[in-house]
XYZ file of C-alpha atoms in Angstrom:
349
model
C 36.463 30.302 -16.261
C 32.775 30.890 -15.286
C 30.256 27.588 -15.520
C 27.997 29.378 -18.333
C 24.605 28.938 -17.218
C 21.598 25.594 -18.561
C 19.360 26.360 -21.023
C 16.563 24.286 -20.300
C 15.162 23.627 -24.146
C 12.449 20.702 -22.838
C 9.197 21.791 -24.908
C 6.842 23.466 -22.602
C 4.104 20.766 -23.570
C 6.595 17.787 -22.103
C 7.508 20.549 -18.524
C 4.009 21.181 -17.825
C 3.141 17.058 -18.071
C 6.357 15.991 -16.482
C 7.546 18.955 -14.450
C 10.967 16.646 -12.894
C 11.231 14.984 -15.898
C 10.241 11.547 -17.840
C 10.474 8.193 -17.246
C 9.147 5.177 -20.043
C 6.372 3.099 -18.773
C 7.417 -0.502 -17.516
C 6.441 -3.260 -19.346
C 7.388 -1.555 -22.735
C 10.417 -3.061 -24.805
C 12.681 -0.872 -27.575
C 14.449 -2.701 -29.840
C 16.650 -2.707 -32.696
C 14.891 -3.639 -35.587
C 16.478 -5.736 -39.227
C 16.426 -2.384 -41.436
C 17.996 -0.388 -38.334
C 13.884 0.922 -37.019
C 13.820 0.648 -33.613
C 10.330 -1.098 -32.228
C 8.355 0.284 -29.623
C 6.987 -3.405 -28.407
C 4.369 -3.521 -25.807
C 0.245 -2.690 -25.869
C 1.185 0.131 -27.843
C 3.749 -1.010 -30.313
C 4.707 1.123 -33.053
C 8.417 1.823 -34.912
C 10.403 4.599 -35.806
C 11.912 4.416 -39.305
C 15.566 5.211 -39.896
C 16.795 5.710 -35.931
C 19.882 5.466 -36.203
C 22.142 4.326 -32.727
C 22.820 6.907 -30.993
C 18.637 7.552 -31.328
C 18.219 3.427 -30.377
C 20.689 4.177 -27.617
C 19.359 7.590 -25.766
C 15.690 5.660 -26.301
C 16.974 3.068 -24.533
C 17.988 5.168 -21.433
C 14.227 6.227 -20.727
C 13.819 3.211 -18.596
C 15.819 5.019 -15.951
C 14.419 8.342 -16.704
C 15.323 11.318 -18.423
C 15.413 14.483 -16.091
C 15.076 18.071 -17.023
C 16.998 20.423 -18.274
C 18.522 17.697 -20.191
C 22.479 16.230 -19.619
C 23.504 18.378 -22.551
C 21.595 20.995 -22.238
C 19.322 20.463 -25.625
C 17.495 17.782 -27.549
C 17.809 16.789 -30.761
C 14.581 16.760 -33.504
C 14.656 13.231 -33.369
C 14.658 13.248 -29.359
C 11.918 15.353 -29.664
C 9.612 13.594 -31.983
C 10.315 9.958 -30.156
C 9.595 11.642 -26.812
C 6.376 13.424 -28.556
C 5.184 9.562 -30.145
C 5.848 8.269 -26.462
C 3.834 10.937 -24.981
C 1.204 10.149 -27.037
C 0.634 7.108 -26.744
C 0.961 7.006 -22.782
C 4.284 5.281 -23.182
C 5.655 8.104 -20.274
C 5.533 8.192 -16.929
C 6.212 12.098 -14.620
C 10.488 11.326 -12.934
C 9.758 11.447 -9.260
C 11.166 15.690 -8.468
C 12.925 13.760 -5.552
C 15.757 12.459 -7.213
C 17.822 11.543 -3.676
C 18.723 7.624 -3.298
C 16.751 6.591 -0.152
C 14.190 3.603 1.009
C 11.499 5.263 -1.266
C 13.347 5.435 -4.240
C 11.562 2.664 -5.873
C 8.594 2.969 -4.489
C 8.573 6.862 -5.885
C 8.841 4.960 -9.510
C 6.649 2.669 -8.813
C 3.697 5.414 -7.759
C 4.641 7.569 -10.807
C 3.275 4.292 -12.179
C -0.258 4.270 -10.849
C -1.278 7.587 -12.519
C -0.598 9.838 -9.330
C 2.132 12.021 -8.592
C 4.904 9.796 -7.115
C 5.902 12.840 -4.390
C 2.345 13.411 -3.449
C 1.421 9.983 -2.984
C 4.767 9.353 -0.593
C 4.036 12.365 1.242
C 0.512 11.431 1.587
C 1.277 7.573 3.185
C 4.258 9.611 5.267
C 1.770 11.452 6.994
C -1.059 9.247 7.248
C -1.825 7.589 10.588
C -2.569 3.573 11.404
C -4.470 2.148 14.012
C -3.456 -1.638 13.793
C -5.779 -4.265 16.283
C -4.374 -7.407 16.545
C -0.492 -7.633 16.159
C -0.696 -11.923 15.211
C -0.036 -13.249 11.609
C -2.094 -10.580 9.892
C -1.365 -7.780 11.593
C 2.214 -8.020 12.541
C 2.996 -8.082 8.473
C 0.039 -5.587 7.696
C 2.696 -3.468 10.289
C 5.321 -4.086 8.659
C 4.050 -3.700 5.344
C 2.953 -0.313 6.495
C 6.167 0.787 7.994
C 8.429 -0.030 5.011
C 5.650 1.498 3.095
C 6.411 4.989 4.511
C 3.707 5.246 7.389
C 5.739 7.162 10.365
C 2.840 7.121 12.799
C 1.657 3.537 14.390
C -0.307 2.263 17.436
C -0.596 -1.369 17.606
C -3.027 -2.858 19.734
C -2.964 -6.651 21.083
C -3.696 -7.778 24.991
C -1.613 -11.513 23.864
C 2.133 -12.002 24.714
C 4.388 -14.005 21.659
C 3.839 -17.920 23.050
C 5.940 -20.305 20.860
C 2.678 -21.687 18.605
C 3.405 -18.397 17.221
C 6.286 -18.916 15.393
C 4.946 -20.771 12.381
C 3.297 -17.340 10.859
C 4.216 -15.134 13.360
C 7.889 -13.590 12.007
C 8.551 -10.541 13.416
C 8.820 -12.583 16.799
C 12.106 -14.167 18.199
C 12.740 -16.536 20.892
C 14.343 -13.834 22.799
C 10.515 -12.372 22.668
C 8.226 -15.220 23.988
C 6.033 -14.088 27.376
C 6.957 -10.521 26.177
C 3.459 -8.658 24.927
C 3.440 -8.547 21.299
C 2.577 -5.081 20.910
C 5.958 -3.971 22.273
C 8.036 -6.583 20.683
C 6.273 -5.878 17.330
C 7.174 -2.275 17.973
C 11.088 -2.578 18.255
C 11.299 -5.405 15.431
C 9.825 -2.442 13.542
C 12.155 0.260 14.948
C 15.451 -1.626 14.219
C 14.475 -1.213 10.575
C 12.423 2.160 10.407
C 14.133 4.536 13.763
C 12.288 7.356 11.988
C 8.680 5.781 12.928
C 6.724 7.313 16.456
C 4.909 3.328 17.385
C 2.639 3.608 20.102
C 1.648 0.382 21.926
C -1.690 -0.558 23.946
C -2.438 -3.741 25.639
C -5.890 -4.230 25.871
C -8.645 -6.000 25.164
C -10.519 -4.055 22.773
C -14.344 -3.751 23.845
C -16.392 -0.763 25.104
C -14.873 0.466 27.889
C -11.187 0.350 26.177
C -11.812 1.459 22.577
C -11.202 5.079 22.899
C -7.648 4.319 23.612
C -7.552 3.071 19.692
C -7.819 7.548 18.675
C -4.976 8.494 16.077
C -2.453 11.019 18.368
C -3.398 14.157 16.155
C -5.376 15.476 12.846
C -4.828 14.354 9.580
C -5.751 10.879 7.668
C -6.016 7.694 9.648
C -7.519 3.855 9.252
C -7.870 1.863 11.217
C -6.986 -2.428 10.598
C -8.788 -4.863 12.154
C -6.225 -8.236 12.072
C -7.925 -9.865 15.445
C -10.831 -12.108 15.380
C -12.713 -11.747 19.168
C -15.264 -11.143 20.321
C -16.615 -12.886 16.695
C -19.038 -10.147 15.084
C -19.181 -7.767 17.604
C -15.562 -6.056 17.989
C -15.829 -5.654 13.634
C -19.237 -3.657 14.776
C -17.701 -1.881 17.492
C -14.708 -1.028 15.020
C -16.359 0.090 12.286
C -18.568 2.833 14.291
C -15.351 3.599 16.162
C -13.524 5.130 12.814
C -17.155 5.945 11.301
C -16.983 9.040 14.031
C -13.872 9.544 14.114
C -13.932 10.490 10.753
C -11.518 7.522 9.752
C -11.444 4.650 7.161
C -11.546 0.755 8.528
C -10.424 -2.757 6.336
C -11.279 -5.819 7.889
C -9.057 -9.164 7.331
C -9.366 -12.612 8.272
C -7.479 -15.476 7.867
C -9.177 -18.723 7.509
C -7.639 -22.186 6.592
C -7.292 -21.887 2.890
C -8.660 -18.705 2.231
C -7.893 -15.134 3.037
C -10.919 -13.192 3.721
C -10.541 -9.263 2.888
C -12.590 -6.620 3.578
C -14.638 -4.865 3.787
C -12.805 -1.132 3.131
C -15.289 1.644 4.635
C -15.018 4.902 4.653
C -16.656 7.652 7.421
C -18.511 9.107 4.591
C -19.649 5.813 3.502
C -22.771 5.869 5.727
C -25.098 3.319 4.324
C -22.613 0.466 4.109
C -22.095 1.219 7.824
C -24.691 0.744 9.002
C -26.021 -2.472 7.026
C -22.123 -3.969 7.559
C -22.900 -3.314 11.316
C -26.106 -4.831 11.403
C -24.770 -7.441 10.103
C -21.585 -8.227 12.751
C -24.177 -7.124 15.573
C -26.131 -10.131 14.333
C -22.766 -12.457 14.069
C -21.500 -11.529 17.635
C -25.391 -13.132 18.770
C -25.302 -15.980 17.503
C -21.294 -16.572 17.861
C -21.904 -15.622 22.316
C -24.429 -18.366 21.921
C -22.354 -20.859 19.608
C -21.073 -24.300 22.169
C -17.817 -24.603 20.304
C -15.142 -21.557 19.804
C -16.174 -19.901 16.459
C -12.261 -19.018 16.309
C -10.198 -21.594 14.950
C -7.222 -22.871 16.000
C -5.371 -24.216 12.777
C -3.029 -21.614 11.486
C -0.616 -21.530 8.562
C 1.807 -18.996 7.577
C 1.023 -18.822 3.824
C -2.230 -17.893 4.522
C -1.496 -14.955 7.319
C 0.693 -13.740 4.424
C -1.262 -13.745 1.340
C -4.188 -11.799 4.087
C -2.027 -9.399 5.302
C -0.301 -8.458 1.895
C -3.405 -8.481 0.503
C -5.084 -6.143 2.963
C -2.034 -3.586 2.774
C -2.531 -3.798 -0.646
C -6.401 -2.477 -0.225
C -5.112 0.324 1.867
C -2.439 1.503 -0.674
C -4.966 1.395 -3.867
C -8.731 1.965 -1.445
C -7.280 4.861 0.515
C -3.725 6.312 -0.570
C -3.938 6.018 -4.206
C -8.142 6.451 -4.036
C -8.159 3.946 -7.211
C -11.072 1.620 -7.677
C -10.748 -1.475 -5.249
C -11.890 -4.450 -4.564
C -12.514 -4.392 -1.269
C -14.536 -1.004 -0.824
C -17.809 -1.923 0.714
C -16.832 -5.784 -0.075
C -15.328 -8.628 0.898
C -13.378 -10.846 -1.545
C -11.884 -14.403 -0.947
C -8.856 -15.102 -1.999
C -8.628 -19.572 -2.163
C -5.037 -20.878 -1.716
C -7.041 -24.053 -2.213
C -7.195 -23.576 -5.628
C -5.863 -20.670 -6.196
C -9.186 -18.617 -7.332
C -10.890 -15.425 -6.315
C -14.658 -14.614 -5.386
C -16.364 -11.878 -3.395
C -18.142 -13.293 -0.767
C -20.511 -10.338 0.429
C -21.152 -7.148 -0.742
C -22.380 -3.503 2.042
C -24.629 -0.832 0.299
């Protein structure tokens, strides 16, 4: 007995819009009505009269996804009509083409809900190169997010060593790391979880003489993450110019007492924003150099650093990878943990 070929009866319009299959959009709830109808509950609610138990059960499985060709090789008229109704209301998203179960299975499904090709977006993350300057309470968590999302090449830059005072907010370090260079200890932490990653380190204090070593290892998209605060102002201006001149994006963030400041995200072609930001940071640096006290605060707590890092990673994902509108593009916003509010602090145009 030979296997018969599976005939794909997927409607061509659905196949064109969703090449691999479909999933029900997140936030859509299906329920059975008192009269046997199928209730679709969400932003685009509607009901399907006369839906029998089999159709309602089949509809419920759409949350996990329906891959082409359909398991029984054909769709019933009721199923076709229901898919058409879902599609017309924007309640379907593409199922990722990759159906293997791996570390990015749920992430690809999340990416499908952003309006992009989930497989292409995941590939773009994997090809992206990241340079993280500062491996402390913000930078170490940012690097952890990047590796977990699938970035495969990172350069970790920090001139400092692990100290006992780091342990209240820097979760990637262990007691056995005390005295080790932070960049190297963070590299080992990340490689233990993501052995496929390529992670380089640089134990340097970034200035005009050492900044040339921050370039990515080859052509392609890259982002510089500024998670360091010294020298105040001067470092930000230096990193912004370096990223712009070499065709990379740069994203800044800083943890305050009760506030997380995120941004700006500067793309290499945003010439006016780069110029305005550099001028302001050079002025800030001049003031900092003449200050009688250290402008960098010595107090720090884990929630502020963690929130700062999470926002920073999210702004990169949305603003660089997915190219969605983002609050930090040429702007800095503040998350105030003291009163659970956010506000835009500055823009550069």
